[in-house]
PDB file of C-alpha atoms in Angstrom:
ATOM      1  CA  GLU S  27      -0.195   0.028  -0.197  1.00 78.00           C
ATOM      2  CA  ALA S  28       2.842   2.502   0.791  1.00 87.00           C
ATOM      3  CA  ASN S  29       4.460   1.968  -2.477  1.00 91.00           C
ATOM      4  CA  LEU S  30       1.040   2.770  -4.559  1.00 94.00           C
ATOM      5  CA  MET S  31       0.079   5.527  -1.948  1.00 93.00           C
ATOM      6  CA  ALA S  32       3.681   7.302  -2.678  1.00 93.00           C
ATOM      7  CA  TYR S  33       3.231   6.826  -6.512  1.00 94.00           C
ATOM      8  CA  LEU S  34       0.036   7.889  -6.597  1.00 94.00           C
ATOM      9  CA  ILE S  35       0.886  11.120  -4.547  1.00 92.00           C
ATOM     10  CA  GLU S  36       3.751  11.830  -6.753  1.00 92.00           C
ATOM     11  CA  ASN S  37       2.326  10.984 -10.358  1.00 90.00           C
ATOM     12  CA  SER S  38      -1.285  12.581  -9.040  1.00 88.00           C
ATOM     13  CA  ASN S  39      -2.999  15.472 -11.656  1.00 81.00           C
ATOM     14  CA  VAL S  40      -4.707  17.221  -8.594  1.00 88.00           C
ATOM     15  CA  PRO S  41      -3.483  17.890  -5.199  1.00 86.00           C
ATOM     16  CA  VAL S  42      -3.807  15.365  -2.673  1.00 86.00           C
ATOM     17  CA  GLY S  43      -1.186  16.451   0.066  1.00 84.00           C
ATOM     18  CA  ASP S  44       1.008  13.449   2.095  1.00 86.00           C
ATOM     19  CA  LYS S  45      -1.559  10.444   2.443  1.00 88.00           C
ATOM     20  CA  ILE S  46      -4.607   9.111   0.441  1.00 92.00           C
ATOM     21  CA  ALA S  47      -7.442   7.312   2.610  1.00 92.00           C
ATOM     22  CA  ALA S  48      -7.470   3.421   1.900  1.00 93.00           C
ATOM     23  CA  ASP S  49     -11.141   4.417   0.805  1.00 95.00           C
ATOM     24  CA  GLU S  50     -10.914   7.342  -1.205  1.00 93.00           C
ATOM     25  CA  THR S  51     -12.481   7.245  -4.879  1.00 94.00           C
ATOM     26  CA  LEU S  52      -9.678   7.581  -6.858  1.00 94.00           C
ATOM     27  CA  LEU S  53     -11.577   7.984 -10.021  1.00 92.00           C
ATOM     28  CA  ASP S  54     -13.994   9.940  -9.209  1.00 92.00           C
ATOM     29  CA  SER S  55     -11.625  12.127  -6.841  1.00 92.00           C
ATOM     30  CA  GLY S  56      -9.368  12.630 -10.415  1.00 92.00           C
ATOM     31  CA  ILE S  57      -6.234  10.833  -8.479  1.00 93.00           C
ATOM     32  CA  LEU S  58      -6.803   8.672 -11.511  1.00 94.00           C
ATOM     33  CA  ASP S  59      -7.703   9.491 -15.082  1.00 92.00           C
ATOM     34  CA  SER S  60      -7.615   7.490 -17.945  1.00 91.00           C
ATOM     35  CA  LEU S  61      -3.577   8.230 -18.577  1.00 93.00           C
ATOM     36  CA  GLY S  62      -3.309   7.474 -14.844  1.00 93.00           C
ATOM     37  CA  ILE S  63      -4.623   4.381 -15.440  1.00 95.00           C
ATOM     38  CA  ALA S  64      -2.785   3.619 -18.191  1.00 95.00           C
ATOM     39  CA  GLU S  65       0.722   4.467 -16.064  1.00 95.00           C
ATOM     40  CA  ILE S  66      -0.359   2.910 -12.748  1.00 96.00           C
ATOM     41  CA  THR S  67      -0.867  -0.441 -14.605  1.00 97.00           C
ATOM     42  CA  GLU S  68       2.965  -0.162 -15.951  1.00 96.00           C
ATOM     43  CA  TYR S  69       4.173   0.887 -12.548  1.00 96.00           C
ATOM     44  CA  MET S  70       2.369  -2.256 -10.997  1.00 96.00           C
ATOM     45  CA  GLU S  71       3.667  -4.178 -13.456  1.00 96.00           C
ATOM     46  CA  ALA S  72       7.417  -3.411 -13.132  1.00 96.00           C
ATOM     47  CA  GLU S  73       7.468  -2.885  -9.522  1.00 94.00           C
ATOM     48  CA  PHE S  74       5.486  -6.053  -8.652  1.00 93.00           C
ATOM     49  CA  ALA S  75       6.646  -8.275 -11.445  1.00 94.00           C
ATOM     50  CA  ILE S  76       2.747  -9.180 -12.054  1.00 95.00           C
ATOM     51  CA  VAL S  77       1.242  -9.303 -15.195  1.00 95.00           C
ATOM     52  CA  ILE S  78      -2.341  -7.354 -15.923  1.00 97.00           C
ATOM     53  CA  ASP S  79      -4.795  -8.535 -18.123  1.00 96.00           C
ATOM     54  CA  GLU S  80      -6.880  -5.713 -20.239  1.00 95.00           C
ATOM     55  CA  ASP S  81     -10.497  -6.991 -18.687  1.00 96.00           C
ATOM     56  CA  GLU S  82      -8.867  -6.513 -14.832  1.00 96.00           C
ATOM     57  CA  ILE S  83      -8.752  -2.888 -15.499  1.00 96.00           C
ATOM     58  CA  SER S  84     -11.406  -1.543 -14.021  1.00 94.00           C
ATOM     59  CA  ALA S  85     -13.430   0.096 -10.888  1.00 92.00           C
ATOM     60  CA  THR S  86     -13.268  -3.135  -8.967  1.00 94.00           C
ATOM     61  CA  HIS S  87      -9.628  -3.191  -8.762  1.00 96.00           C
ATOM     62  CA  TYR S  88      -8.540   0.537  -9.753  1.00 96.00           C
ATOM     63  CA  GLY S  89     -11.432   2.317  -7.490  1.00 95.00           C
ATOM     64  CA  THR S  90      -9.639   2.762  -4.202  1.00 96.00           C
ATOM     65  CA  LEU S  91      -6.150   2.430  -2.960  1.00 95.00           C
ATOM     66  CA  GLN S  92      -7.306  -0.457  -0.677  1.00 96.00           C
ATOM     67  CA  LYS S  93      -8.869  -2.075  -3.767  1.00 96.00           C
ATOM     68  CA  LEU S  94      -5.171  -1.654  -5.967  1.00 96.00           C
ATOM     69  CA  THR S  95      -3.869  -3.085  -2.958  1.00 95.00           C
ATOM     70  CA  ASP S  96      -5.883  -5.846  -3.055  1.00 96.00           C
ATOM     71  CA  PHE S  97      -5.929  -6.159  -6.439  1.00 97.00           C
ATOM     72  CA  CYS S  98      -1.983  -6.411  -6.069  1.00 95.00           C
ATOM     73  CA  ALA S  99      -1.487  -8.771  -3.205  1.00 95.00           C
ATOM     74  CA  SER S 100      -3.967 -11.220  -4.859  1.00 95.00           C
ATOM     75  CA  LYS S 101      -1.860 -11.203  -8.000  1.00 95.00           C
ATOM     76  CA  LEU S 102       1.534 -11.962  -6.196  1.00 94.00           C
ATOM     77  CA  ALA S 103      -0.175 -14.721  -4.079  1.00 94.00           C
ATOM     78  CA  SER S 104      -1.350 -16.095  -7.344  1.00 91.00           C
ATOM     79  CA  LEU S 105       2.182 -15.962  -8.358  1.00 87.00           C
ATOM     80  CA  ALA S 106       3.379 -17.816  -5.122  1.00 82.00           C
ATOM     81  CA  ALA S 107       0.873 -20.407  -5.610  1.00 73.00           C
TER      82      ALA S 107
END
């Protein structure tokens, strides 16, 4: 979560301060837009050595910081299995 939060704070197009609440809606708040989604997808694939399919890129996984964190954790867990 800390890695994702730091990335979002550094790369957001809106002022977010130094913390993003785990349940803040990233899309509605403007923290993530279509370009931001593409960029954070590339970041997560590189940072965590995971592969994200196009059909996984949705508000279900990208809606909040907590959802992003859980999504990455599930991808990492599937790699370890």
